[in-house]
Coordinates of C-alpha atoms in Angstrom, one line a residue:
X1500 CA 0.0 0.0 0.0
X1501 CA 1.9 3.0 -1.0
X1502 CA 1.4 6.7 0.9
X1503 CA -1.9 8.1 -1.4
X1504 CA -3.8 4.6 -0.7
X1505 CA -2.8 4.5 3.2
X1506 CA -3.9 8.6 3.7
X1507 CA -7.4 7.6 1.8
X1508 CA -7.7 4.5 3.6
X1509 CA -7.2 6.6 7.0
X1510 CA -9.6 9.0 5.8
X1511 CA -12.2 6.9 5.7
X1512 CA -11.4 5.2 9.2
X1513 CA -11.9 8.9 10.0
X1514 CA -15.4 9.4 8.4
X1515 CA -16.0 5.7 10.7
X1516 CA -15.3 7.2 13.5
X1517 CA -17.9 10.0 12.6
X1518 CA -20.5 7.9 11.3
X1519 CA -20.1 5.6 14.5
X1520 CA -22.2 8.7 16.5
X1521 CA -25.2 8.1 14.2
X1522 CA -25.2 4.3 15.6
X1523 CA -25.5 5.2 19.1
X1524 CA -26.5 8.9 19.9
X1525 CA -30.4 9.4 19.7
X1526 CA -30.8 12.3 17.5
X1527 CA -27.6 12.0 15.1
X1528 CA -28.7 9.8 11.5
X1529 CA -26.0 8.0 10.2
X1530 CA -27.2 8.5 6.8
X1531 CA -27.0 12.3 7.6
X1532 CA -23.4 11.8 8.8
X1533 CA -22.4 9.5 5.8
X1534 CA -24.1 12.0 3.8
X1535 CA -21.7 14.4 5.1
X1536 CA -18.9 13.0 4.5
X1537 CA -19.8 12.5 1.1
X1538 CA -20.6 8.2 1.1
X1539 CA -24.0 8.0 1.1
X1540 CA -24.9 7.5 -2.6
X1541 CA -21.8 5.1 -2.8
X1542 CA -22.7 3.3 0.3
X1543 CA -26.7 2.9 -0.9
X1544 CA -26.1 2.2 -4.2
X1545 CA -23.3 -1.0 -2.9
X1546 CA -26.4 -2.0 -0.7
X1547 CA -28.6 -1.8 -3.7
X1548 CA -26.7 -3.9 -6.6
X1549 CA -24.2 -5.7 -3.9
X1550 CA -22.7 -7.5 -7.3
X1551 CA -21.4 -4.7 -9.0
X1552 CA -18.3 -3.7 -8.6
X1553 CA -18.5 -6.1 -5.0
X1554 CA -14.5 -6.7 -4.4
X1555 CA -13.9 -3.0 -5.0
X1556 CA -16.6 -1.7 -2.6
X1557 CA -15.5 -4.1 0.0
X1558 CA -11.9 -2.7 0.5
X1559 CA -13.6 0.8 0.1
X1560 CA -15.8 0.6 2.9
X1561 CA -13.6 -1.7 5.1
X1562 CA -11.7 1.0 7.1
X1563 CA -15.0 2.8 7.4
X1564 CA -16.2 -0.4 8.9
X1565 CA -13.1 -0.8 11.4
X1566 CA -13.6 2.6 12.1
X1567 CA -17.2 2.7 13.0
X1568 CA -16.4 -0.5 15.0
X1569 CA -13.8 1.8 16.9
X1570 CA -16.2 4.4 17.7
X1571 CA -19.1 2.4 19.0
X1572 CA -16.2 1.0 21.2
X1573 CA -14.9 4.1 22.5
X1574 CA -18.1 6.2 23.2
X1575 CA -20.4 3.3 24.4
X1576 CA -18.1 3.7 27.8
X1577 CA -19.0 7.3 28.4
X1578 CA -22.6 7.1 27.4
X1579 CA -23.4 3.8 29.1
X1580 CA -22.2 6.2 32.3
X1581 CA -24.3 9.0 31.6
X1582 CA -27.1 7.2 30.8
X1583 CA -26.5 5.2 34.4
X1584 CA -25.9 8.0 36.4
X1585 CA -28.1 11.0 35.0
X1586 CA -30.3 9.1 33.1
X1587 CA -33.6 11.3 33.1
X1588 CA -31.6 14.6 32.3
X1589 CA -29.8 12.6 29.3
X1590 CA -32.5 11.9 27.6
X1591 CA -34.1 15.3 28.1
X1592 CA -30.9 16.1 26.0
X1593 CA -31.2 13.4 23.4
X1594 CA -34.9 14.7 22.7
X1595 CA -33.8 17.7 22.1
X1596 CA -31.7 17.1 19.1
X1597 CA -34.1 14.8 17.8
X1598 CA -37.0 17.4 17.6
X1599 CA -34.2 19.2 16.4
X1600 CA -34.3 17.4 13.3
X1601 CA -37.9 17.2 12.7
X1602 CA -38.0 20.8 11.0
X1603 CA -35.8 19.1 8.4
X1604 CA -38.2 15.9 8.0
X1605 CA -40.5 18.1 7.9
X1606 CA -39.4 19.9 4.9
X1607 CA -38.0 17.0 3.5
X1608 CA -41.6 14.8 3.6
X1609 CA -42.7 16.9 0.5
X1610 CA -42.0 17.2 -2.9
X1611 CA -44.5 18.8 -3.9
X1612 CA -48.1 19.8 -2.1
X1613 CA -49.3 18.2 0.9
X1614 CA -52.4 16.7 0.6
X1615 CA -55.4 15.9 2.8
X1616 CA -54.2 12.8 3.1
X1617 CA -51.0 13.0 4.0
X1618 CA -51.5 15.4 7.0
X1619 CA -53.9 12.4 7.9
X1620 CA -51.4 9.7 7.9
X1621 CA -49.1 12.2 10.0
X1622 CA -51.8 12.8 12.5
X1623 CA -52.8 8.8 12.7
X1624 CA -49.2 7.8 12.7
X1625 CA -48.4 10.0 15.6
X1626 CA -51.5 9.2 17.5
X1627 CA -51.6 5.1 17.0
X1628 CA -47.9 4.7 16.7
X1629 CA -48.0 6.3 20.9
X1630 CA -50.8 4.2 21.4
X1631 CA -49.1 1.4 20.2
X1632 CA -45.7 1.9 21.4
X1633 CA -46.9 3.0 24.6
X1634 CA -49.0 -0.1 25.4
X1635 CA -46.7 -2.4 23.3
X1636 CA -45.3 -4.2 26.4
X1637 CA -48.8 -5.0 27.7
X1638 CA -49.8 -6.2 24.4
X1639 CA -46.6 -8.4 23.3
X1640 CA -44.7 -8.6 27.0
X1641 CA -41.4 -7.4 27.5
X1642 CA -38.6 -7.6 24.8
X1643 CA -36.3 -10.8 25.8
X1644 CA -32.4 -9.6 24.9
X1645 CA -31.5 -12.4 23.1
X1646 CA -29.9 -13.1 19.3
X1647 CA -33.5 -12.2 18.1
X1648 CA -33.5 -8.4 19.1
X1649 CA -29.9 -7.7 18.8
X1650 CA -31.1 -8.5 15.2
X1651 CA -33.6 -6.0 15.5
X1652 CA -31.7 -3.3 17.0
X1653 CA -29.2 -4.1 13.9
X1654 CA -32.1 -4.1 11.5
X1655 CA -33.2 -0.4 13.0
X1656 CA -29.8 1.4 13.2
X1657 CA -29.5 0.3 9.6
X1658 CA -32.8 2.3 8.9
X1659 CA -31.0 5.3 10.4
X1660 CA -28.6 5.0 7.2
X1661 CA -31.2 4.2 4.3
X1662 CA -33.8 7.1 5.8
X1663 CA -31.1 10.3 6.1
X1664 CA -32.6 12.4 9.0
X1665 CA -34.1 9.5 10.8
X1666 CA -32.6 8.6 13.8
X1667 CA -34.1 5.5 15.3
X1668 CA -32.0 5.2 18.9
X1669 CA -34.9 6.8 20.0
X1670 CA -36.9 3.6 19.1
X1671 CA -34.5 1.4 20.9
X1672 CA -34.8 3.5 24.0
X1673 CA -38.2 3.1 24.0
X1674 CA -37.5 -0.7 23.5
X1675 CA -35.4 -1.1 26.1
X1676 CA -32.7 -2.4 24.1
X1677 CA -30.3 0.7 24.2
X1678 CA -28.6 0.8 27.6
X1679 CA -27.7 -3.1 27.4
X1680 CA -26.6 -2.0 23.7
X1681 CA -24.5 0.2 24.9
X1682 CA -23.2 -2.2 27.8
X1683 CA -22.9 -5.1 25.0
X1684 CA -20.8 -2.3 22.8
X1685 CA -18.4 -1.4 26.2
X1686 CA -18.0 -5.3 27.0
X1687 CA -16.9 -6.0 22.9
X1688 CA -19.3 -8.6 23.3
X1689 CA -20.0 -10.5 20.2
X1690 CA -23.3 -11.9 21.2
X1691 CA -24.4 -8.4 20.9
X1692 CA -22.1 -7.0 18.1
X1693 CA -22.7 -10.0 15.7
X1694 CA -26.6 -10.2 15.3
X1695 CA -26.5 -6.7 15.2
X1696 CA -24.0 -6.6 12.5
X1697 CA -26.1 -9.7 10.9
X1698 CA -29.5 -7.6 11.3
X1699 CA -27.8 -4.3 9.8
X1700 CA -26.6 -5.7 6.9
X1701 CA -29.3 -8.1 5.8
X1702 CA -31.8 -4.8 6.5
X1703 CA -29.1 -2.8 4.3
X1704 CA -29.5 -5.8 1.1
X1705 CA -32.7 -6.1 1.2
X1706 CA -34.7 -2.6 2.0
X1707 CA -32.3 -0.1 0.1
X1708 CA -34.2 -1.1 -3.2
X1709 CA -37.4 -1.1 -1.4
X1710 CA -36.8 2.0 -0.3
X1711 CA -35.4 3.9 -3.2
X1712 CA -38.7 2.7 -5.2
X1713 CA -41.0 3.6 -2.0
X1714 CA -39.2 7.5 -2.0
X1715 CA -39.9 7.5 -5.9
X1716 CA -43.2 6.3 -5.9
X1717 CA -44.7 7.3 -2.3
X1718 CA -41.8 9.8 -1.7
X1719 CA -45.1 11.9 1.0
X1720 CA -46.4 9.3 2.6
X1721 CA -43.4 7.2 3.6
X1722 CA -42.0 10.8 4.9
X1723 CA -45.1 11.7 6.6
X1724 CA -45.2 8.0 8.6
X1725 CA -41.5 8.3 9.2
X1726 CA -42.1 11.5 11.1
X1727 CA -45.1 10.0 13.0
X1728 CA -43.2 7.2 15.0
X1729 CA -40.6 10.2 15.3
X1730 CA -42.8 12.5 17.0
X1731 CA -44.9 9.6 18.8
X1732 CA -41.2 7.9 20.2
X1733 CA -39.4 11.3 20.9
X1734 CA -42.5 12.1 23.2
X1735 CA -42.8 8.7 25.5
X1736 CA -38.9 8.3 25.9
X1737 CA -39.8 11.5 28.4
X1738 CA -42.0 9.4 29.8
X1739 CA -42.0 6.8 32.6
X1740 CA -41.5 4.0 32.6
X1741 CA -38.6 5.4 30.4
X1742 CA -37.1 8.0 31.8
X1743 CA -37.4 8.1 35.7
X1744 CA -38.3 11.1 37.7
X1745 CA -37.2 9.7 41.1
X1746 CA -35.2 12.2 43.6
X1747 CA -35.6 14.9 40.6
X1748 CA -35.0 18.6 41.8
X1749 CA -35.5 21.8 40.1
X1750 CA -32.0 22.0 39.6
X1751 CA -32.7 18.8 37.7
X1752 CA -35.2 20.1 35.8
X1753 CA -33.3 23.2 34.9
X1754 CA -30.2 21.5 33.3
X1755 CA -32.3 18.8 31.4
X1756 CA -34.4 22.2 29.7
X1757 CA -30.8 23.9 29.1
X1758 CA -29.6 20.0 27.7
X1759 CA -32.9 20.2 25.8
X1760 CA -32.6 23.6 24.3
X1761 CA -28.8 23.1 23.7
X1762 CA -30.0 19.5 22.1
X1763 CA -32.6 21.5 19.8
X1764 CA -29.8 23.1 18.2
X1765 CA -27.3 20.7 17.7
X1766 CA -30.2 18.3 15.7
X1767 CA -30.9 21.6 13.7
X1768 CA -27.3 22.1 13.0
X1769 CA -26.8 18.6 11.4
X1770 CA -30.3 18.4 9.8
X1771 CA -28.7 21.9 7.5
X1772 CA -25.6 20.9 7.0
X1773 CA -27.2 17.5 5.6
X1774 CA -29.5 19.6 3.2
X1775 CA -25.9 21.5 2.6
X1776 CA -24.1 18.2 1.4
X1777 CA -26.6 15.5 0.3

């Protein structure tokens, strides 16, 4: 490897180590991040016709593979302490800069006219999707963490890189399958890093051509639903039994409003410099 391919191949263990904060911090898309750093169209269209050009796009995106791995590694320490040790305040933080992004969802859920009926779908997504995610234990029983949902949790974190904007940590808060992510991601455990991995990828092969043909052909409504369970899953990870009001003070209260507003603006800042780059 001579000194032009070992700088390029750094670079992208570089833009890795970026991306990496779209996997694991509620409010940050990968697909924004990858977008940003200027591999989303080469990354989607890989997923979409995995035969072309496979050998080639395999040592491309192998040091942004190693360095996402990297990342995960080296932030899920801090968070999984945060989120331990100030956990109601944290999230109040992580909200923020997910509603921070809906004024780009927003925007981005039209290309033309809304219609009657896609202000309905919003409205009915929003409402049913809390309903449902809300009562979803009672109705199917607590998720078990087993091979099975780490697939899931792969399967969702992958959506966060097809959908640009969507960040769906939010999702596995609400499912209880983020802190022991995150613990699973500290430990290097491969029970947790290899059905994940496994769920991603399989998610990545076989929805990106779904989903290019769904954004061509139903470009409002997939938008519109997409910022339902947003808006519906931002709201009850506020919530008990999620996030837990016990002891809290009104100093408490004032830092998670300041993490909030400061949270606001961070998921505004990506959302325009995505619109800047993609």
């Amino acid at each position: 490897m001579n000194s032009n391919n070992l700088k390029n191949w750094f670079i992208r263990f570089i833009k890795g180590l970026f991306i990496a904060l779209g996997f694991i911090l509620p409010g940050i898309s990968g697909g924004v991040l990858a977008a940003i750093l200027g591999i989303y169209e080469r990354l989607l269209a890989f997923m979409a016709h995995i035969r072309q050009n496979f050998s080639a796009n395999v040592r491309f995106f192998l040091p942004v593979g190693l360095g996402g791995l990297t990342g995960i590694i080296l932030l899920s320490n801090p968070l999984a302490y945060l989120l331990s040790t100030y956990q109601a305040i944290v999230l109040w933080g992580f909200a923020g800069a997910i509603i921070g992004t809906i004024p780009s969802l927003f925007k981005a859920s039209t290309t033309h006219s809304r219609t009657k009926g896609d202000w309905l779908l919003l409205i009915s997504t929003t409402v049913f999707g809390s309903f449902f995610l809300y009562n979803m234990t009672s109705i199917f029983g607590t998720i078990p963490i087993n091979f099975f949902a780490w697939i899931l949790a792969g399967s969702l974190l992958a959506l966060g890189i097809i959908v640009p904007g969507l960040s769906p940590s939010n999702l596995l808060l609400y499912l209880g399958l983020f802190n022991p992510m995150l613990l699973g991601f500290k430990n290097g455990d491969l029970g947790v890093f290899i059905p994940m991995a496994l769920g991603a990828v399989l998610t990545l092969a076989l929805l990106s051509k779904l989903m290019h043909f769904l954004l061509q052909n139903y470009h409002n409504k997939v938008y519109h639903f997409i910022l339902g369970i947003v808006i519906s899953s931002t709201f009850l990870i506020l919530i008990p039994p999620v996030a837990d009001y016990q002891n809290f003070t009104g100093i408490s209260w004032g830092i998670s409003l300041l993490l909030l507003g400061l949270g606001i603006s961070l998921g505004y800042w990506m959302s325009t410099l995505e619109e800047k780059y993609k």
